[in-house]
Coordinates of C-alpha atoms in Angstrom, one line a residue:
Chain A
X1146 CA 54.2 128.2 79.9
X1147 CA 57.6 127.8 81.4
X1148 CA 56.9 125.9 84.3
X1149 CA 54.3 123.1 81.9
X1150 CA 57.3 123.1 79.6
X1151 CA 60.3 121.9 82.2
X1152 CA 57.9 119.5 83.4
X1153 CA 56.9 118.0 80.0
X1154 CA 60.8 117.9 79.2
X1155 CA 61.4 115.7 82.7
X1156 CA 59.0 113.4 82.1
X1157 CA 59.9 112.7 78.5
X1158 CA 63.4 112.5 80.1
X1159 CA 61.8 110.2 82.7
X1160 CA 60.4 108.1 79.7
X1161 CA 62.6 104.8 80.3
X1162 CA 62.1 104.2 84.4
X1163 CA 58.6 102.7 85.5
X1164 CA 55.8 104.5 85.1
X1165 CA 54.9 104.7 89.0
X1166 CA 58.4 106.2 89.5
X1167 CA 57.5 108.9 86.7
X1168 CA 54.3 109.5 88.4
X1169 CA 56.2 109.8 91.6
X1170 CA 58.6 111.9 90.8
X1171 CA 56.5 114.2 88.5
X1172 CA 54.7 114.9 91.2
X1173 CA 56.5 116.2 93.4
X1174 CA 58.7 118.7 91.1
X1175 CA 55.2 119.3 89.5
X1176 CA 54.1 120.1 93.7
X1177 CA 57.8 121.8 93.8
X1178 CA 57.4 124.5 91.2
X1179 CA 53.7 124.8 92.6
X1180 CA 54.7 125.6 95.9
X1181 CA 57.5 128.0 94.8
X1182 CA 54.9 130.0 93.7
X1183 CA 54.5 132.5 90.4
X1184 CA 57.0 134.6 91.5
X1185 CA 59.7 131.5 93.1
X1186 CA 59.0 129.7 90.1
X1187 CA 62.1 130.7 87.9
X1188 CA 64.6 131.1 90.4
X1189 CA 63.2 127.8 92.0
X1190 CA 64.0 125.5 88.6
X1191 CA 67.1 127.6 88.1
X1192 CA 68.0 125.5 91.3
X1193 CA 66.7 122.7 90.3
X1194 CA 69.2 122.7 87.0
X1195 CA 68.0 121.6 84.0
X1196 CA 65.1 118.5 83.5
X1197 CA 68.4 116.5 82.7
X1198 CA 70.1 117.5 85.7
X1199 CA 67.1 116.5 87.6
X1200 CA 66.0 113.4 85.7
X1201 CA 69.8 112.1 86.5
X1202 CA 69.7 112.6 90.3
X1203 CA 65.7 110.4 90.0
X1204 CA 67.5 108.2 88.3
X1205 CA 70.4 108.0 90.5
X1206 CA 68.5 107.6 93.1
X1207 CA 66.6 104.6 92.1
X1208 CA 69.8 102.8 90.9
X1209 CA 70.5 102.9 94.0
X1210 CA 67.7 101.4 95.2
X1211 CA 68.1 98.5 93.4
X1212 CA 68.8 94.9 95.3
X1213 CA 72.1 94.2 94.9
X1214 CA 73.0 97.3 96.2
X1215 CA 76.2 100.0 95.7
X1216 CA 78.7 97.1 95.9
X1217 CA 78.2 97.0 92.3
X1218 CA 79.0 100.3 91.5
X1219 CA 83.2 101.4 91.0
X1220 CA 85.3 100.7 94.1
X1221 CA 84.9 104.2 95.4
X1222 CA 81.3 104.7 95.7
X1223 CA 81.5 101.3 97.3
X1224 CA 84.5 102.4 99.9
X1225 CA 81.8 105.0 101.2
X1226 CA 79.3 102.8 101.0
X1227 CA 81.6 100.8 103.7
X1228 CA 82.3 103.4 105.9
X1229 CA 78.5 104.2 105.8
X1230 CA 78.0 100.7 106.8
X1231 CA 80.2 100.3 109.2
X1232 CA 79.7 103.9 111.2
X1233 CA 76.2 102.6 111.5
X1234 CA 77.3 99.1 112.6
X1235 CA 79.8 100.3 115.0
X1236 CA 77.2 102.2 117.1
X1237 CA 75.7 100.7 119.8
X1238 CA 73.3 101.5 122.5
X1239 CA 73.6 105.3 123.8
X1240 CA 73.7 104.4 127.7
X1241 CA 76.8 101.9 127.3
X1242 CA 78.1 104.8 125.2
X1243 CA 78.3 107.2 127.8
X1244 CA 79.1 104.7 130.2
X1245 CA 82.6 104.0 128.5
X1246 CA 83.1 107.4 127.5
X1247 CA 83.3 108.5 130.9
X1248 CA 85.3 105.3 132.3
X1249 CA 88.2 106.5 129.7
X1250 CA 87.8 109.8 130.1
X1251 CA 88.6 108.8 134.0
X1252 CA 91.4 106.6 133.0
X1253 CA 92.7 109.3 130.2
X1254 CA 92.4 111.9 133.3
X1255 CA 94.0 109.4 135.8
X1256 CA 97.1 109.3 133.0
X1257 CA 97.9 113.0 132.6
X1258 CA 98.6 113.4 136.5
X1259 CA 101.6 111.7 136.4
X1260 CA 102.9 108.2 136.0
X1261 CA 105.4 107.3 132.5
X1262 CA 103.1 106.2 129.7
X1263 CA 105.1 102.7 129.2
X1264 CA 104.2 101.9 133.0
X1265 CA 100.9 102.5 132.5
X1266 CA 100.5 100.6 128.9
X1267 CA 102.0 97.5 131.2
X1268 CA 99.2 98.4 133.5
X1269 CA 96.6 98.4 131.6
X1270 CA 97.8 95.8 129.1
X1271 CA 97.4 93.0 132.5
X1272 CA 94.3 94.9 133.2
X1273 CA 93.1 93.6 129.9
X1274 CA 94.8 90.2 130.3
X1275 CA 93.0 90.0 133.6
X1276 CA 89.4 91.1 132.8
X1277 CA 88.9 90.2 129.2
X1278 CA 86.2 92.6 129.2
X1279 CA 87.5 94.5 126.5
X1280 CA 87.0 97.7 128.5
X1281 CA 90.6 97.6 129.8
X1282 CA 91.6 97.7 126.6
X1283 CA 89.6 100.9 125.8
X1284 CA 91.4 102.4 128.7
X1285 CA 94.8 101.6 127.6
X1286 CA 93.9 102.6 124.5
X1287 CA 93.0 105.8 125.2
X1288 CA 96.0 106.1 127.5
X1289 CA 98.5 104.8 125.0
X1290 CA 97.2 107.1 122.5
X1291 CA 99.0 105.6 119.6
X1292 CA 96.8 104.5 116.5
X1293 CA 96.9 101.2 116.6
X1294 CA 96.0 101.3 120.2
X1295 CA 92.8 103.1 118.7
X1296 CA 92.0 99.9 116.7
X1297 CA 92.2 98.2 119.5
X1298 CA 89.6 100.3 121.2
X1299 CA 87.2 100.0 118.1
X1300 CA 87.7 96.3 118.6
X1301 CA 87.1 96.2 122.0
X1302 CA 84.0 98.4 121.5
X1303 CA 82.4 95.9 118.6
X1304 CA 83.0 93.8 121.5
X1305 CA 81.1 95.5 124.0
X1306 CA 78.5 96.0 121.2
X1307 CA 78.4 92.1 120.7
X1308 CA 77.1 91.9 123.9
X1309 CA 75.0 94.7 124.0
X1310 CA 72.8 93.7 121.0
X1311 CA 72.5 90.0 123.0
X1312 CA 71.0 92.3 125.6
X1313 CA 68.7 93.7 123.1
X1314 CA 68.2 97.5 122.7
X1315 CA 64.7 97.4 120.9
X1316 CA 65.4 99.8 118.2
X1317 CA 69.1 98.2 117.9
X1318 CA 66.8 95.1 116.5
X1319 CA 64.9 97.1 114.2
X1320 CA 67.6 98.6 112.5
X1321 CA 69.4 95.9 112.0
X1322 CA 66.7 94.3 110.3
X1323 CA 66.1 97.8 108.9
X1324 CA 69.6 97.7 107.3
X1325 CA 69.2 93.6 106.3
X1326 CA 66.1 94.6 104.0
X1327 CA 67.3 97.7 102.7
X1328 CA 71.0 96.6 101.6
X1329 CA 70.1 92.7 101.5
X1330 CA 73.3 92.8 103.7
X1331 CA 74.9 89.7 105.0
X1332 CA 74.9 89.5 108.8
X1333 CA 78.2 90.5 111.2
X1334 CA 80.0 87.2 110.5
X1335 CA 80.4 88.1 107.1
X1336 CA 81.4 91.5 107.7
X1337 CA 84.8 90.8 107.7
X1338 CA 85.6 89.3 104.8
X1339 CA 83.9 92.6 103.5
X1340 CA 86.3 94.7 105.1
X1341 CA 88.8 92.7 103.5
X1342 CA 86.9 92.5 100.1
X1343 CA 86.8 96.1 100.6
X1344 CA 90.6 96.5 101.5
X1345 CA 91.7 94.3 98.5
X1346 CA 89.4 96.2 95.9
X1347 CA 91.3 99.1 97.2
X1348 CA 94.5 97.6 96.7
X1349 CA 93.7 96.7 93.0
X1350 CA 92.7 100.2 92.7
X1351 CA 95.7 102.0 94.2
X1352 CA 98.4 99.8 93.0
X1353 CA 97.0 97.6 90.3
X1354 CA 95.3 100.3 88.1
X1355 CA 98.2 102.1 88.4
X1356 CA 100.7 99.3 87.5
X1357 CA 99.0 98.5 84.7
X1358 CA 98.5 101.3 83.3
X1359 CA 102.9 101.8 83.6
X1360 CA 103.4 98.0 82.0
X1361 CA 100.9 99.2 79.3
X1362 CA 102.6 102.2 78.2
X1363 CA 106.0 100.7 79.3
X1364 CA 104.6 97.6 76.1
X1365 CA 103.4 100.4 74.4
X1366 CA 106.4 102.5 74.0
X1367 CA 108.2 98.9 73.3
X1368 CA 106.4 97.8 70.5
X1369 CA 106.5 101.5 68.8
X1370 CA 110.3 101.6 69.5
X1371 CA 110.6 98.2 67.8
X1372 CA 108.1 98.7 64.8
X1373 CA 110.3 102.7 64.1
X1374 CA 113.9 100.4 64.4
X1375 CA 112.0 98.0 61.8
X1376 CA 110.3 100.6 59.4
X1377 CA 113.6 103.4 60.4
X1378 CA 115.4 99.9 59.4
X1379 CA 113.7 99.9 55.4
X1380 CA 113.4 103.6 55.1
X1381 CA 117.1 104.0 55.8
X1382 CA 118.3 101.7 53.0
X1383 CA 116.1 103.0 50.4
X1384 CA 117.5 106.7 51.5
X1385 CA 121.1 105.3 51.1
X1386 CA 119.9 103.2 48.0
X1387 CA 118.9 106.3 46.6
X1388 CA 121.9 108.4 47.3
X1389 CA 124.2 105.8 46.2
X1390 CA 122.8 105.8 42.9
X1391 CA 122.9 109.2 42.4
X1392 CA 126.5 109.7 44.2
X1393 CA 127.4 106.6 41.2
X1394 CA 125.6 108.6 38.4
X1395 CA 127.1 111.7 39.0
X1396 CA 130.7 110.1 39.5
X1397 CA 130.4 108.9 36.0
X1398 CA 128.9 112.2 34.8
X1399 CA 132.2 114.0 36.7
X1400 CA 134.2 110.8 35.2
X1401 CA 134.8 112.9 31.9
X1402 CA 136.2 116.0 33.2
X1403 CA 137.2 115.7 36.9
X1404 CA 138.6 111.2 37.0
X1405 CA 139.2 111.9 40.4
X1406 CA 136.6 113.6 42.0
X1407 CA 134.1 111.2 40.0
X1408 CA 136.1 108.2 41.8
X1409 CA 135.5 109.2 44.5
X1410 CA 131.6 110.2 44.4
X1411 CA 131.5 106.6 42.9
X1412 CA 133.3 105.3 45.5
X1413 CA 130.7 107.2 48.3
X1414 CA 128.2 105.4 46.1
X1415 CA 129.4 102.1 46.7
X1416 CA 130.1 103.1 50.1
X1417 CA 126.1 104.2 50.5
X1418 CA 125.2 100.4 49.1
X1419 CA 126.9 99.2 51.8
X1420 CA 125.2 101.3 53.9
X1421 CA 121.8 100.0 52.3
X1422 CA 122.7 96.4 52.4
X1423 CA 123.0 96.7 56.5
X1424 CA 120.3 98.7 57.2
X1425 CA 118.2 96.4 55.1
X1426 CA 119.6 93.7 56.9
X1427 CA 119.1 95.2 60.2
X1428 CA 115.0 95.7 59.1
X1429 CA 114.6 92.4 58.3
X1430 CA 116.3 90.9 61.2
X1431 CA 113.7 92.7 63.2
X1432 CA 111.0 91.8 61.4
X1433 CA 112.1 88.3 61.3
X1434 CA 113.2 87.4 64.7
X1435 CA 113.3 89.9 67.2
X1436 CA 109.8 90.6 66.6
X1437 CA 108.4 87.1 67.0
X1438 CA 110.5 86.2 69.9
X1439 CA 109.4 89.2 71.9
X1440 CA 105.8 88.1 70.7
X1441 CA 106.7 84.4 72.1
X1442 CA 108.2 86.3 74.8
X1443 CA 105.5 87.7 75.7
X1444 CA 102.9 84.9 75.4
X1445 CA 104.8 82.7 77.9
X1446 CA 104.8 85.2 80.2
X1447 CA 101.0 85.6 79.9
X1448 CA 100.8 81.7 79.5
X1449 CA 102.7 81.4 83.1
X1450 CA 100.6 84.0 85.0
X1451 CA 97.3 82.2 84.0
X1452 CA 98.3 78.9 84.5
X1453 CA 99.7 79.9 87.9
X1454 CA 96.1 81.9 88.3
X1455 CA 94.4 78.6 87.8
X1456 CA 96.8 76.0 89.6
X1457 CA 96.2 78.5 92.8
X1458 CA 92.3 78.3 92.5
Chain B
X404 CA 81.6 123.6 103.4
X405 CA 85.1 121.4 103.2
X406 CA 82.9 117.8 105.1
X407 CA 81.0 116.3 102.9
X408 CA 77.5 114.9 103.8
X409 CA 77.0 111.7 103.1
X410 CA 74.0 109.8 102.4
X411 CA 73.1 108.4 106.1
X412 CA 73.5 111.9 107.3
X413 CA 70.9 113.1 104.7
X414 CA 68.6 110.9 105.7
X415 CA 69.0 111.5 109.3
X416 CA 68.6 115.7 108.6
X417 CA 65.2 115.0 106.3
X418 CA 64.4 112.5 109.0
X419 CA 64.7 115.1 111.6
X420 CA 63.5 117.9 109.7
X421 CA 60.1 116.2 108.6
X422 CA 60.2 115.5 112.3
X423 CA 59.2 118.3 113.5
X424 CA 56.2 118.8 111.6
X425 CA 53.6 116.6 113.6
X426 CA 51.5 116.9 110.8
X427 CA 54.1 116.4 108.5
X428 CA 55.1 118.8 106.1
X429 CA 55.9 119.0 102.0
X430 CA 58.8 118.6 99.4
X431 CA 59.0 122.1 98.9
X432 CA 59.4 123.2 102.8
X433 CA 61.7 120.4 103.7
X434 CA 64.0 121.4 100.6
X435 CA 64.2 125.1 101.9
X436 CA 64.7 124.2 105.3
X437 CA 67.9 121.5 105.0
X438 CA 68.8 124.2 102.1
X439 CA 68.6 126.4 105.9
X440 CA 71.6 124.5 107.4
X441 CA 73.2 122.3 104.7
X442 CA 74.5 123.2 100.8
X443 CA 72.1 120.5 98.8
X444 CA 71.2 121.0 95.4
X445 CA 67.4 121.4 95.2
X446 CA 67.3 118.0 93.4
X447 CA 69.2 116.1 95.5
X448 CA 66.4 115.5 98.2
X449 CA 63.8 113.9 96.0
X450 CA 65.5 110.6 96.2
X451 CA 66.2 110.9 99.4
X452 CA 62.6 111.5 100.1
X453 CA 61.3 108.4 97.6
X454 CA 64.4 106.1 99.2
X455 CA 63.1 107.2 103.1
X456 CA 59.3 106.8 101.7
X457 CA 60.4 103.3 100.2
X458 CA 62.0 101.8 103.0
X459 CA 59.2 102.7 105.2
X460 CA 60.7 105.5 106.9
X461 CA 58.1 108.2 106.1
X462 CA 54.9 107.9 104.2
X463 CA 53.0 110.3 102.2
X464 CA 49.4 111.6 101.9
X465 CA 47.6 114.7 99.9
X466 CA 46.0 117.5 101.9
X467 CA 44.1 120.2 99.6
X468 CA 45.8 123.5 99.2
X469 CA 44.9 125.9 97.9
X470 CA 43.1 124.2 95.0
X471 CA 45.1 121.7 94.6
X472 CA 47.3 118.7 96.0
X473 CA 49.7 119.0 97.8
X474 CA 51.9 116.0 98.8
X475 CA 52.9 115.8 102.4
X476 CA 55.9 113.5 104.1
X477 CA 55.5 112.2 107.4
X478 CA 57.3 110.0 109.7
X479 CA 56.2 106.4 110.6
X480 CA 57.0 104.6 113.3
X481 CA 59.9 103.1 112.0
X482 CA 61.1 106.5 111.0
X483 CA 61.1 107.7 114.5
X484 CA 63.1 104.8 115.4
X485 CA 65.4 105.4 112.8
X486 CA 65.6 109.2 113.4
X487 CA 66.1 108.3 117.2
X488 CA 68.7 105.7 116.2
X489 CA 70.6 108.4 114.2
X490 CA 70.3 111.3 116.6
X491 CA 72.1 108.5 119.0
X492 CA 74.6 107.7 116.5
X493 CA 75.6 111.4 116.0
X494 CA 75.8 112.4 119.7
X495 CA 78.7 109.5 119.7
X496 CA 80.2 110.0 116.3
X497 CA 80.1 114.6 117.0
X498 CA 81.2 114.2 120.1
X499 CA 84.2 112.1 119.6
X500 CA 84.8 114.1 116.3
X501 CA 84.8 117.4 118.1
X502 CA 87.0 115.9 121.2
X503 CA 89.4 114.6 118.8
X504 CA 89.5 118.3 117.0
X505 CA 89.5 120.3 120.5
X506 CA 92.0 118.9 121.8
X507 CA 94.4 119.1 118.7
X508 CA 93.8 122.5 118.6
X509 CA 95.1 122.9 122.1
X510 CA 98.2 120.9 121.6
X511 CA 99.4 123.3 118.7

């Protein structure tokens, strides 16, 4: 049978989670294909994908489950992770909600009819001064329209929200105890220095990763340069080696008939010695020191970077 | 669809959806009916289902049918908070979204 077969394959698949989670999960792919029905039943684990595609997203799933949370996982998944946090965060009590949407709807409507938008930033900028509410702010937020007026307004709104939760929504509570047990989350103080965890994971990512990976291949393409000078260096003086001794043997060869021409294929003989001697040279010089002093080179620039890395912390 | 869903939305649509089965309703129905609205691989709401049932959002219980077991999700009570804590949280975030999306449209 088909449908016993797929299922055997998943749980064998499943073999390395607990076995409550393999119960679990056979079960209801087992109740799945079941309630597909005889007919469903192909085109229903044709969706599915294969037991490996479906043993991977079980498995996902309960990775994700476990304690420490998706913080652990690469900076990405944790960036959504944030935003997921923080959309859920941000909320706060739907009456206050449309209680400020309105009041800066009012104030947005209030600055269309006329007035320059400088005076009325000014305006609402002392509003803000004045009240401290943080609602002010929202209105000259939404009136300023630029975007860091709209940060502003977020601010102003954890603000409100501050308050709001010291009011106590009911369910507000419960999620936020909801969220505490379920992401073992630290509580709003330490939010922050999330965002800015968050901000300099990012950075590493978008610059670091790729600056790297530049002084890599930049090292990289060094050290090959320098090893082909080094090894060119060798090949090229036993090439003109060789040729010189040919170029000698054949003047002397030509000596007997032609005196001059087998001068002069001596002398290019010679000449190609010469040639050797300095290419030879020009191997071992790299070999001996320009090699080791970019190695030293190197090594002090490492040995700086840590040492300033440790005197910091 | 070019927006992706993420996972808080997914849990408030199988939220919602199991929702509105008093009784409470199975894996396979709940599958076919976010599959209604949404483009999720079949697989993809298991874990959803077994992170929800974890966290004390829905719980489970077998009704015989047809012969047989069948596994049914329902929502607790902390699942209705959370669904009415999400349906909340999406009134703000849409509304603002499709403002925002509106009235770019009309400046062009």
């Amino acid at each position: 049978m088909r449908k016993r077969e797929y299922l055997d394959q998943l749980e064998s698949l499943l073999a390395d989670i607990s076995p409550e989670e393999r119960q679990a999960a056979i079960e209801y792919f087992t109740d799945y294909l079941e309630d597909a029905g005889p007919d469903g039943e192909q085109e229903a684990m044709e969706h599915l994908g294969s037991p490996a595609d479906v043993a991977a997203a079980v498995k996902e799933g309960l990775s994700d489950d476990s304690g420490a949370g998706r913080f652990t996982e690469s900076g990405y998944e944790s960036g959504t992770e944030a935003s997921r946090y923080a959309v859920a965060k941000a909320g706060r009590p739907p009456k206050e909600t449309e209680n400020s949407g309105k009041r800066s709807r009012a104030e947005a409507a209030g600055n269309e009819t006329g007035q320059n938008r400088t005076g009325q930033r000014e305006t609402g900028r002392s509003q803000a001064g004045q009240s401290r509410t943080g609602q002010g702010e929202t209105g000259r937020s939404q009136a300023g329209q630029s975007r860091a007026d709209q940060r502003e307004t977020g601010r102003s709104q954890a603000g409100q929200n501050r308050m709001g939760t010291g009011q106590s929504g009911t369910y507000w509570e419960t999620e936020r105890e909801y969220r505490k047990q379920r992401y073992d989350r630290p509580e709003r103080k330490q939010r922050k220095s999330l965002g800015w965890l968050l901000i300099l994971i990012g950075g590493i990512i978008c610059v670091g990763i790729p600056l790297v990976s530049v002084l890599g291949s930049v090292f990289a393409a060094v050290v090959a340069a320098v090893a082909a000078v080094g090894i060119g260096g060798f090949a090229a003086a036993l090439g003109l080696a060789v040729a010189g001794v040919v170029l000698i043997i054949m003047g002397i060869v030509k000596m007997a008939m032609m005196p001059g021409m087998g001068l002069m294929m001596m002398g290019g003989g010679f000449l190609c010695f010469a040639f050797a001697a300095l290419a030879l040279a020009a191997g071992v010089w790299m070999w001996r020191t320009v090699i080791p002093w970019a190695a030293r080179t190197f090594r002090s620039i490492f040995q700086r970077i840590f040492r300033r890395e440790r005197s910091r912390s | 669809m070019v927006f992706n869903t993420g996972a808080t939305l997914l849990d408030a649509i199988v939220l919602a959806v199991v929702s509105r089965e008093p009784e409470g309703t199975y894996g396979y129905r709940i599958t076919q009916e976010v599959q209604a609205v949404l483009d999720v691989s079949d697989s993809t709401l298991y874990p959803v289902l077994r992170r929800l049932q974890k966290d004390g959002c829905l719980e489970v219980y077998d009704r015989e049918f047809g012969g047989r077991n069948r596994r049914y999700y329902k929502l607790t009570e902390k699942g209705v908070t959370q669904l009415r804590l999400y349906q909340a949280e999406w009134q703000t975030y849409s509304s603002k979204i499709s403002g925002i999306l509106a009235s770019g449209g009309r400046k062009l």
